[in-house]
């Protein structure tokens, strides 16, 4: 049963955009409406029905505002397959993992089917979807979405038929696949019934307003925002029902909430900082020693003084102890990046003490790094041990290419 | 063009309507080879002029005409007359044109037939050496009894030149322009009767005049069925199908003679994976929209609606359609234009049947390949795909190494291959803004300069998409608070833009903006992309190895450990990719759409290891060892010739006194065995190591003692400014060989001896001494090396280094440098250098060289044609300036940055091939005589051979000669007692260009031109 036709939202809206004077285009305004909602109410789990080319999902992935699970459902698997890769993490998501987790899933399925994994969401969006359903199907849609899934909130948008006369050149529905286009009253009647049946409250709004006295026809796109009136009491046990959707794509974004990634990121920052301090210290020592050789010795205090310059927090100097260089944890802690990653020195210490890549003193106040850089020759030429035996005899058969060429030359 | 070839089986279409063949009338003007194409846009019926066209030839003198000839009687030779289409000859050069929309609804004249009789390859990636071809053409034509003028309503592949129509057409498919060489105009001649011969025709002429058609009708009626000839065939005659209208024959040419025999056979693997084509053919159609639909997007849309007819597997650019299946000869479809409800007639006309490995198919195969890589979860960065799940993080350096692949499908001598190379992308955790902050902390005064130095020329990747941009400049006067105009005309600030579109809050409001200037190109829709792209430093991540890190040997070691993979690892990751592709159902079916399947196995074939060479010193000579290293011998036995060091000066800062003293002592100790006589130097101790101190002392020393042969400077630390100043002084102002030594290199007593030996050898070269040679059995030979150095940051000038041998031993070298502005033909400077070198050769040998071999580095595949068509004729012209002088010339392009890797193969195990390994078939280029040679020995990483292409060879050097001469030349780089990757003159030219471009910024003094002062 094909409930949602394969016509992509973008296609429809593009046709409309050409003929209507909305700026930004109406479809953008609809997406923006959802984005603004997410920004205000900060849902964690969001599902978009009829996601088609995944434009809204792609936008929400940028405007996350705390979304942790983003699901798209469409009946057309071809379009999902084609577009799913646009939802993959960007290179930068790996370079700078975000703080919060994010998983994106795409399913092929119908909004009139009961799919256990769609339950327990904070927000369901159905942007320009219901008008593609037959009226009978709208009833089962209501039952599935509000009754079965019962998310915290639902955003439903659909064309406002009263606006149609204002659309130049429009005959009939705005798209041939539309099964109906509701007036405001019709839409509201449906919405209020849903509220009564499933315990939701609703308010109406829209995007795309006409100017002047035409204003009274209402928005071009009417939107109903439903809020659930009761607390979610669903137990996980109910999820054991068999799944009916087909999972097309799933991706987990790298984030600092993943302990491995967090640990790795933190240790890398710490090591980078410590190396940096060590290098600084070494080069200063080097300079001093080379100056020592030829000029009057600089004050030994120089190193120490330099440490003082940085203010009280940095007063602990880097120092050498035998074959190691000791970098006080407090110095590393002063790096803003390290600070941003873990809230306290205490936590930093704990994190580092369990990591094998970091060597710390017993009391956990000092990082220990090797002093001597294993000095290797950086020359292009390396001495290679004699592996070859050169035969002194040249097995030189006299060659004369000119003669050979002469032969060919006359051909 | 072999007359003995069997006649072309008459295609049904032809027999049905025996019909006029044609030749462009250029055939009669053989002295003006027009290489042109015309792109006929919609032609008004009464106007026989193609929309535009250009022709090469003698502009203005004689219009190049293309016409259609009608033969009223069989005996009258007649070539293209009445409806000659005149091309505006406003411009020499390669014209372009394409037969485009033929606005004729009448099926009797048109593509189908034009195509049907066209017995030749349209795409003809053979060298289109027109000059060479023309004489041949002439005789052919004259000997013919009749010629008929064909017109093809056929879109033409372009003449050589960037931006070919084919290329641009595939842009729509999102692929990179590949190179497609077409032949502008090669006429087709078809004769009646016995002799069936044809000359390739590659021209499109659109003639729609009623008159013309009428004539055709007459001609047709008058003529008996004719046979159509063709040359050597690679005919896609499909098994099981009746002889079809043969629309296309791939490359009519003899396979090039490029296989050598010398040396010992050896099993060689390479990173080429055979691709099997299951389809019998790919069909090319021409699609016409009537009335015309301008918008390419709309054309796409209309064609999309007809997927039931075309099938799901299509490659369409707006007018040319490729399908793996055969439709009717002509298919008419209807569509409705949404904007005005106009009914559009779509005509799909079969034009060509291509073998599935045709070059025309390669671009969309590569599109398919990209999709496959995406299906495997790999990320596209730049042109390569990387695996986010296998990232190596180098936290210490705040960077990540992404392993990945560069892949492409190529058609080589051996057939269709997937070429896979392992690639690594270095990405940094730092944004440009982070680095700017660091720079600011370091130096506030020169902040802007430092930033320009650091960033301009580097590649960044943006945070909000995966695009990479090259930074061309920094806009200091703008900030994210400034506004820009979006495509729809709205004006917004950068801050708002990123907040609205990507939910990104810009933290630093006072950062400058980065400028990227895209190369001008036009999209399929005709939109030309120009202007600048402004990027925010905060949102741009750095990529590539940081400059600071490059100089840090240890850090680089951390990095190269991951990047330099050995043959074993290399083949492992290739196999992994092949496994991933073949075990991914979606990937396999994606490829199968075009009938492709990729083998699981890496190509293994037979190569050769060239014979070892004999190195000759002054009196000693020896055959090289398998590791091709003779560092011991060169310090043990005397060099060929040495220059006694009678008067030389050492400059060093006070704190390096001990090291300087040690070095001088060691010099005297090691000089003896090498045959070098060395006196005590003038020692100049400097009170500090400031640049001015060095320069002043050197200058005054050189002035007071003009006999100084050599200046040695001992420097503390890596100091580019000091180095540059010393070199400027000693190479330009007061020309004298100079040697700069970092005090660190001579600070380790246990290594000092061997270091001193190496330095001394180098000094000997710089003074004009000769170290060793190999025997090259060619007399009066001159070998020339050319390389170009491009300064990344100072994008203004490039430097060409030119080095030519002066004696038969190839131990005396003459060197020159020329600076050139961007886009300036390299050849201008080249001529000056070449003439000077010839002159010098004459002075030395009292004769001019008889054979000249030029090794030209720094030419990409796409520029080969330019080299052939512009540089070589200029070189030949150069010889003309000398009376009665016609040397033989071999011009060999040297390519180092290639994706081909060679492995040794034995007992199911891949390793690194031994030095001297050559591969001259299978993976080689179908259009040229070329070979891959790995001359150097590999310590680390993979066997990267160098690709040599003999673009020109009147010296008639055989493949064996070319290969062995090249290998010999790889032995002669005196800074390295072993073989190197490229011929020594190339390396010398590189060194010279680098020194001049990087440090001297000017031509070195002519007095030094006979010494290897730049080593």
PDB file of N, CA and C in Angstrom, chain A residues 160-230:
ATOM      1  N   UNK A 160      -3.173  25.116   3.281  1.00  0.00           N
ATOM      2  CA  UNK A 160      -4.438  25.744   3.649  1.00  0.00           C
ATOM      3  C   UNK A 160      -5.202  26.027   2.356  1.00  0.00           C
ATOM      4  N   UNK A 161      -6.288  25.289   2.163  1.00  0.00           N
ATOM      5  CA  UNK A 161      -7.030  25.391   0.900  1.00  0.00           C
ATOM      6  C   UNK A 161      -7.558  26.794   0.667  1.00  0.00           C
ATOM      7  N   UNK A 162      -7.810  27.522   1.730  1.00  0.00           N
ATOM      8  CA  UNK A 162      -8.363  28.870   1.588  1.00  0.00           C
ATOM      9  C   UNK A 162      -7.363  29.810   0.922  1.00  0.00           C
ATOM     10  N   UNK A 163      -6.116  29.441   0.991  1.00  0.00           N
ATOM     11  CA  UNK A 163      -5.083  30.306   0.413  1.00  0.00           C
ATOM     12  C   UNK A 163      -4.960  30.097  -1.095  1.00  0.00           C
ATOM     13  N   UNK A 164      -5.420  28.946  -1.553  1.00  0.00           N
ATOM     14  CA  UNK A 164      -5.186  28.552  -2.953  1.00  0.00           C
ATOM     15  C   UNK A 164      -5.569  29.596  -3.995  1.00  0.00           C
ATOM     16  N   UNK A 165      -6.694  30.302  -3.833  1.00  0.00           N
ATOM     17  CA  UNK A 165      -7.045  31.303  -4.859  1.00  0.00           C
ATOM     18  C   UNK A 165      -5.957  32.346  -5.057  1.00  0.00           C
ATOM     19  N   UNK A 166      -5.113  32.518  -4.043  1.00  0.00           N
ATOM     20  CA  UNK A 166      -4.076  33.539  -4.171  1.00  0.00           C
ATOM     21  C   UNK A 166      -2.860  33.031  -4.950  1.00  0.00           C
ATOM     22  N   UNK A 167      -2.819  31.719  -5.182  1.00  0.00           N
ATOM     23  CA  UNK A 167      -1.660  31.178  -5.896  1.00  0.00           C
ATOM     24  C   UNK A 167      -1.909  31.286  -7.386  1.00  0.00           C
ATOM     25  N   UNK A 168      -1.104  32.054  -8.060  1.00  0.00           N
ATOM     26  CA  UNK A 168      -1.358  32.313  -9.476  1.00  0.00           C
ATOM     27  C   UNK A 168      -1.275  31.026 -10.308  1.00  0.00           C
ATOM     28  N   UNK A 169      -2.223  30.885 -11.169  1.00  0.00           N
ATOM     29  CA  UNK A 169      -2.181  29.782 -12.128  1.00  0.00           C
ATOM     30  C   UNK A 169      -2.518  28.432 -11.544  1.00  0.00           C
ATOM     31  N   UNK A 170      -2.944  28.405 -10.295  1.00  0.00           N
ATOM     32  CA  UNK A 170      -3.214  27.114  -9.659  1.00  0.00           C
ATOM     33  C   UNK A 170      -4.616  26.632 -10.004  1.00  0.00           C
ATOM     34  N   UNK A 171      -4.653  25.417 -10.513  1.00  0.00           N
ATOM     35  CA  UNK A 171      -5.941  24.787 -10.763  1.00  0.00           C
ATOM     36  C   UNK A 171      -5.966  23.530  -9.918  1.00  0.00           C
ATOM     37  N   UNK A 172      -7.015  23.303  -9.220  1.00  0.00           N
ATOM     38  CA  UNK A 172      -7.111  22.107  -8.380  1.00  0.00           C
ATOM     39  C   UNK A 172      -6.164  22.190  -7.210  1.00  0.00           C
ATOM     40  N   UNK A 173      -5.582  21.028  -6.868  1.00  0.00           N
ATOM     41  CA  UNK A 173      -4.677  20.990  -5.728  1.00  0.00           C
ATOM     42  C   UNK A 173      -3.294  21.498  -6.105  1.00  0.00           C
ATOM     43  N   UNK A 174      -2.508  21.761  -5.056  1.00  0.00           N
ATOM     44  CA  UNK A 174      -1.172  22.288  -5.315  1.00  0.00           C
ATOM     45  C   UNK A 174      -0.251  21.235  -5.924  1.00  0.00           C
ATOM     46  N   UNK A 175      -0.588  19.995  -5.708  1.00  0.00           N
ATOM     47  CA  UNK A 175       0.206  18.920  -6.303  1.00  0.00           C
ATOM     48  C   UNK A 175      -0.738  17.811  -6.696  1.00  0.00           C
ATOM     49  N   UNK A 176      -0.438  17.150  -7.782  1.00  0.00           N
ATOM     50  CA  UNK A 176      -1.406  16.163  -8.263  1.00  0.00           C
ATOM     51  C   UNK A 176      -1.529  14.972  -7.335  1.00  0.00           C
ATOM     52  N   UNK A 177      -0.541  14.771  -6.485  1.00  0.00           N
ATOM     53  CA  UNK A 177      -0.613  13.643  -5.572  1.00  0.00           C
ATOM     54  C   UNK A 177      -1.407  13.980  -4.305  1.00  0.00           C
ATOM     55  N   UNK A 178      -1.778  15.225  -4.158  1.00  0.00           N
ATOM     56  CA  UNK A 178      -2.577  15.582  -2.974  1.00  0.00           C
ATOM     57  C   UNK A 178      -3.943  14.930  -3.056  1.00  0.00           C
ATOM     58  N   UNK A 179      -4.350  14.300  -1.944  1.00  0.00           N
ATOM     59  CA  UNK A 179      -5.668  13.664  -1.922  1.00  0.00           C
ATOM     60  C   UNK A 179      -6.722  14.658  -1.434  1.00  0.00           C
ATOM     61  N   UNK A 180      -6.273  15.619  -0.678  1.00  0.00           N
ATOM     62  CA  UNK A 180      -7.188  16.647  -0.196  1.00  0.00           C
ATOM     63  C   UNK A 180      -6.373  17.866   0.180  1.00  0.00           C
ATOM     64  N   UNK A 181      -7.015  18.977   0.249  1.00  0.00           N
ATOM     65  CA  UNK A 181      -6.387  20.142   0.850  1.00  0.00           C
ATOM     66  C   UNK A 181      -7.428  20.775   1.735  1.00  0.00           C
ATOM     67  N   UNK A 182      -7.088  20.909   2.981  1.00  0.00           N
ATOM     68  CA  UNK A 182      -8.073  21.318   3.983  1.00  0.00           C
ATOM     69  C   UNK A 182      -8.142  22.836   4.158  1.00  0.00           C
ATOM     70  N   UNK A 183      -9.344  23.280   4.500  1.00  0.00           N
ATOM     71  CA  UNK A 183      -9.466  24.650   4.983  1.00  0.00           C
ATOM     72  C   UNK A 183      -9.007  24.649   6.434  1.00  0.00           C
ATOM     73  N   UNK A 184      -8.924  25.855   6.978  1.00  0.00           N
ATOM     74  CA  UNK A 184      -8.509  25.930   8.373  1.00  0.00           C
ATOM     75  C   UNK A 184      -9.492  25.184   9.272  1.00  0.00           C
ATOM     76  N   UNK A 185     -10.760  25.355   8.977  1.00  0.00           N
ATOM     77  CA  UNK A 185     -11.786  24.730   9.817  1.00  0.00           C
ATOM     78  C   UNK A 185     -11.664  23.211   9.782  1.00  0.00           C
ATOM     79  N   UNK A 186     -11.468  22.687   8.570  1.00  0.00           N
ATOM     80  CA  UNK A 186     -11.357  21.230   8.440  1.00  0.00           C
ATOM     81  C   UNK A 186     -10.149  20.702   9.214  1.00  0.00           C
ATOM     82  N   UNK A 187      -9.076  21.409   9.041  1.00  0.00           N
ATOM     83  CA  UNK A 187      -7.837  21.002   9.710  1.00  0.00           C
ATOM     84  C   UNK A 187      -8.035  21.008  11.218  1.00  0.00           C
ATOM     85  N   UNK A 188      -8.654  22.092  11.677  1.00  0.00           N
ATOM     86  CA  UNK A 188      -8.826  22.238  13.113  1.00  0.00           C
ATOM     87  C   UNK A 188      -9.790  21.210  13.681  1.00  0.00           C
ATOM     88  N   UNK A 189     -10.812  20.885  12.913  1.00  0.00           N
ATOM     89  CA  UNK A 189     -11.757  19.867  13.359  1.00  0.00           C
ATOM     90  C   UNK A 189     -11.030  18.554  13.582  1.00  0.00           C
ATOM     91  N   UNK A 190     -10.203  18.223  12.566  1.00  0.00           N
ATOM     92  CA  UNK A 190      -9.441  16.974  12.694  1.00  0.00           C
ATOM     93  C   UNK A 190      -8.535  17.018  13.927  1.00  0.00           C
ATOM     94  N   UNK A 191      -7.859  18.164  14.072  1.00  0.00           N
ATOM     95  CA  UNK A 191      -6.882  18.279  15.144  1.00  0.00           C
ATOM     96  C   UNK A 191      -7.551  18.181  16.515  1.00  0.00           C
ATOM     97  N   UNK A 192      -8.687  18.845  16.631  1.00  0.00           N
ATOM     98  CA  UNK A 192      -9.364  18.823  17.936  1.00  0.00           C
ATOM     99  C   UNK A 192      -9.842  17.424  18.269  1.00  0.00           C
ATOM    100  N   UNK A 193     -10.268  16.716  17.241  1.00  0.00           N
ATOM    101  CA  UNK A 193     -10.723  15.346  17.481  1.00  0.00           C
ATOM    102  C   UNK A 193      -9.542  14.497  17.982  1.00  0.00           C
ATOM    103  N   UNK A 194      -8.414  14.675  17.347  1.00  0.00           N
ATOM    104  CA  UNK A 194      -7.218  13.949  17.765  1.00  0.00           C
ATOM    105  C   UNK A 194      -6.907  14.247  19.231  1.00  0.00           C
ATOM    106  N   UNK A 195      -7.013  15.509  19.587  1.00  0.00           N
ATOM    107  CA  UNK A 195      -6.719  15.901  20.954  1.00  0.00           C
ATOM    108  C   UNK A 195      -7.649  15.205  21.939  1.00  0.00           C
ATOM    109  N   UNK A 196      -8.943  15.193  21.579  1.00  0.00           N
ATOM    110  CA  UNK A 196      -9.913  14.546  22.461  1.00  0.00           C
ATOM    111  C   UNK A 196      -9.622  13.058  22.577  1.00  0.00           C
ATOM    112  N   UNK A 197      -9.358  12.442  21.436  1.00  0.00           N
ATOM    113  CA  UNK A 197      -9.196  10.989  21.427  1.00  0.00           C
ATOM    114  C   UNK A 197      -7.947  10.527  22.167  1.00  0.00           C
ATOM    115  N   UNK A 198      -6.855  11.288  22.026  1.00  0.00           N
ATOM    116  CA  UNK A 198      -5.588  10.753  22.505  1.00  0.00           C
ATOM    117  C   UNK A 198      -4.937  11.584  23.602  1.00  0.00           C
ATOM    118  N   UNK A 199      -5.629  12.569  24.092  1.00  0.00           N
ATOM    119  CA  UNK A 199      -5.085  13.313  25.225  1.00  0.00           C
ATOM    120  C   UNK A 199      -4.000  14.307  24.857  1.00  0.00           C
ATOM    121  N   UNK A 200      -4.224  15.075  23.831  1.00  0.00           N
ATOM    122  CA  UNK A 200      -3.281  16.109  23.440  1.00  0.00           C
ATOM    123  C   UNK A 200      -3.960  17.472  23.475  1.00  0.00           C
ATOM    124  N   UNK A 201      -3.171  18.491  23.560  1.00  0.00           N
ATOM    125  CA  UNK A 201      -3.724  19.823  23.331  1.00  0.00           C
ATOM    126  C   UNK A 201      -3.007  20.393  22.103  1.00  0.00           C
ATOM    127  N   UNK A 202      -3.652  21.319  21.428  1.00  0.00           N
ATOM    128  CA  UNK A 202      -3.109  21.784  20.163  1.00  0.00           C
ATOM    129  C   UNK A 202      -3.185  23.298  20.062  1.00  0.00           C
ATOM    130  N   UNK A 203      -2.229  23.887  19.352  1.00  0.00           N
ATOM    131  CA  UNK A 203      -2.433  25.259  18.925  1.00  0.00           C
ATOM    132  C   UNK A 203      -2.049  25.387  17.464  1.00  0.00           C
ATOM    133  N   UNK A 204      -2.678  26.337  16.816  1.00  0.00           N
ATOM    134  CA  UNK A 204      -2.526  26.441  15.356  1.00  0.00           C
ATOM    135  C   UNK A 204      -1.719  27.664  14.982  1.00  0.00           C
ATOM    136  N   UNK A 205      -0.922  27.478  13.959  1.00  0.00           N
ATOM    137  CA  UNK A 205      -0.171  28.607  13.430  1.00  0.00           C
ATOM    138  C   UNK A 205       0.104  28.307  11.951  1.00  0.00           C
ATOM    139  N   UNK A 206       1.122  28.872  11.414  1.00  0.00           N
ATOM    140  CA  UNK A 206       1.401  28.590   9.998  1.00  0.00           C
ATOM    141  C   UNK A 206       2.544  29.431   9.494  1.00  0.00           C
ATOM    142  N   UNK A 207       2.882  29.230   8.258  1.00  0.00           N
ATOM    143  CA  UNK A 207       3.883  30.087   7.623  1.00  0.00           C
ATOM    144  C   UNK A 207       3.368  30.533   6.263  1.00  0.00           C
ATOM    145  N   UNK A 208       3.822  31.678   5.843  1.00  0.00           N
ATOM    146  CA  UNK A 208       3.417  32.227   4.548  1.00  0.00           C
ATOM    147  C   UNK A 208       2.119  32.990   4.661  1.00  0.00           C
ATOM    148  N   UNK A 209       2.241  34.261   4.919  1.00  0.00           N
ATOM    149  CA  UNK A 209       1.029  35.068   5.053  1.00  0.00           C
ATOM    150  C   UNK A 209       0.841  35.938   3.829  1.00  0.00           C
ATOM    151  N   UNK A 210      -0.412  36.120   3.463  1.00  0.00           N
ATOM    152  CA  UNK A 210      -0.708  37.041   2.370  1.00  0.00           C
ATOM    153  C   UNK A 210      -0.668  38.463   2.912  1.00  0.00           C
ATOM    154  N   UNK A 211      -0.620  39.411   1.984  1.00  0.00           N
ATOM    155  CA  UNK A 211      -0.542  40.797   2.434  1.00  0.00           C
ATOM    156  C   UNK A 211      -1.917  41.462   2.350  1.00  0.00           C
ATOM    157  N   UNK A 212      -2.032  42.548   3.073  1.00  0.00           N
ATOM    158  CA  UNK A 212      -3.230  43.371   2.978  1.00  0.00           C
ATOM    159  C   UNK A 212      -4.478  42.641   3.456  1.00  0.00           C
ATOM    160  N   UNK A 213      -5.562  42.919   2.773  1.00  0.00           N
ATOM    161  CA  UNK A 213      -6.825  42.354   3.246  1.00  0.00           C
ATOM    162  C   UNK A 213      -6.918  40.870   2.981  1.00  0.00           C
ATOM    163  N   UNK A 214      -5.989  40.370   2.190  1.00  0.00           N
ATOM    164  CA  UNK A 214      -5.977  38.926   1.921  1.00  0.00           C
ATOM    165  C   UNK A 214      -5.542  38.140   3.151  1.00  0.00           C
ATOM    166  N   UNK A 215      -5.010  38.878   4.096  1.00  0.00           N
ATOM    167  CA  UNK A 215      -4.504  38.247   5.304  1.00  0.00           C
ATOM    168  C   UNK A 215      -5.477  37.267   5.909  1.00  0.00           C
ATOM    169  N   UNK A 216      -6.778  37.621   5.780  1.00  0.00           N
ATOM    170  CA  UNK A 216      -7.757  36.814   6.508  1.00  0.00           C
ATOM    171  C   UNK A 216      -7.889  35.378   5.991  1.00  0.00           C
ATOM    172  N   UNK A 217      -7.331  35.083   4.815  1.00  0.00           N
ATOM    173  CA  UNK A 217      -7.402  33.692   4.352  1.00  0.00           C
ATOM    174  C   UNK A 217      -6.487  32.797   5.162  1.00  0.00           C
ATOM    175  N   UNK A 218      -5.639  33.405   5.955  1.00  0.00           N
ATOM    176  CA  UNK A 218      -4.754  32.592   6.794  1.00  0.00           C
ATOM    177  C   UNK A 218      -3.433  32.300   6.127  1.00  0.00           C
ATOM    178  N   UNK A 219      -2.636  31.459   6.795  1.00  0.00           N
ATOM    179  CA  UNK A 219      -1.312  31.103   6.283  1.00  0.00           C
ATOM    180  C   UNK A 219      -1.423  30.228   5.048  1.00  0.00           C
ATOM    181  N   UNK A 220      -0.425  30.281   4.241  1.00  0.00           N
ATOM    182  CA  UNK A 220      -0.376  29.415   3.076  1.00  0.00           C
ATOM    183  C   UNK A 220      -0.236  27.966   3.533  1.00  0.00           C
ATOM    184  N   UNK A 221       0.663  27.761   4.462  1.00  0.00           N
ATOM    185  CA  UNK A 221       0.802  26.446   5.079  1.00  0.00           C
ATOM    186  C   UNK A 221       0.286  26.547   6.507  1.00  0.00           C
ATOM    187  N   UNK A 222      -0.681  25.708   6.839  1.00  0.00           N
ATOM    188  CA  UNK A 222      -1.152  25.743   8.220  1.00  0.00           C
ATOM    189  C   UNK A 222      -0.440  24.668   9.037  1.00  0.00           C
ATOM    190  N   UNK A 223      -0.181  25.017  10.253  1.00  0.00           N
ATOM    191  CA  UNK A 223       0.593  24.118  11.105  1.00  0.00           C
ATOM    192  C   UNK A 223      -0.144  23.925  12.430  1.00  0.00           C
ATOM    193  N   UNK A 224      -0.219  22.674  12.858  1.00  0.00           N
ATOM    194  CA  UNK A 224      -0.769  22.387  14.177  1.00  0.00           C
ATOM    195  C   UNK A 224       0.349  21.831  15.044  1.00  0.00           C
ATOM    196  N   UNK A 225       0.496  22.374  16.234  1.00  0.00           N
ATOM    197  CA  UNK A 225       1.493  21.860  17.171  1.00  0.00           C
ATOM    198  C   UNK A 225       0.754  21.214  18.330  1.00  0.00           C
ATOM    199  N   UNK A 226       0.941  19.928  18.453  1.00  0.00           N
ATOM    200  CA  UNK A 226       0.257  19.168  19.497  1.00  0.00           C
ATOM    201  C   UNK A 226       1.196  18.927  20.663  1.00  0.00           C
ATOM    202  N   UNK A 227       0.653  19.058  21.874  1.00  0.00           N
ATOM    203  CA  UNK A 227       1.428  18.726  23.069  1.00  0.00           C
ATOM    204  C   UNK A 227       0.686  17.642  23.822  1.00  0.00           C
ATOM    205  N   UNK A 228       1.428  16.654  24.268  1.00  0.00           N
ATOM    206  CA  UNK A 228       0.804  15.569  25.015  1.00  0.00           C
ATOM    207  C   UNK A 228       0.438  16.058  26.402  1.00  0.00           C
ATOM    208  N   UNK A 229      -0.744  15.672  26.871  1.00  0.00           N
ATOM    209  CA  UNK A 229      -1.206  16.168  28.166  1.00  0.00           C
ATOM    210  C   UNK A 229      -0.823  15.277  29.333  1.00  0.00           C
ATOM    211  N   UNK A 230      -0.282  14.104  29.057  1.00  0.00           N
ATOM    212  CA  UNK A 230       0.031  13.185  30.163  1.00  0.00           C
ATOM    213  C   UNK A 230       1.508  12.799  30.064  1.00  0.00           C
TER     214      UNK A 230
END
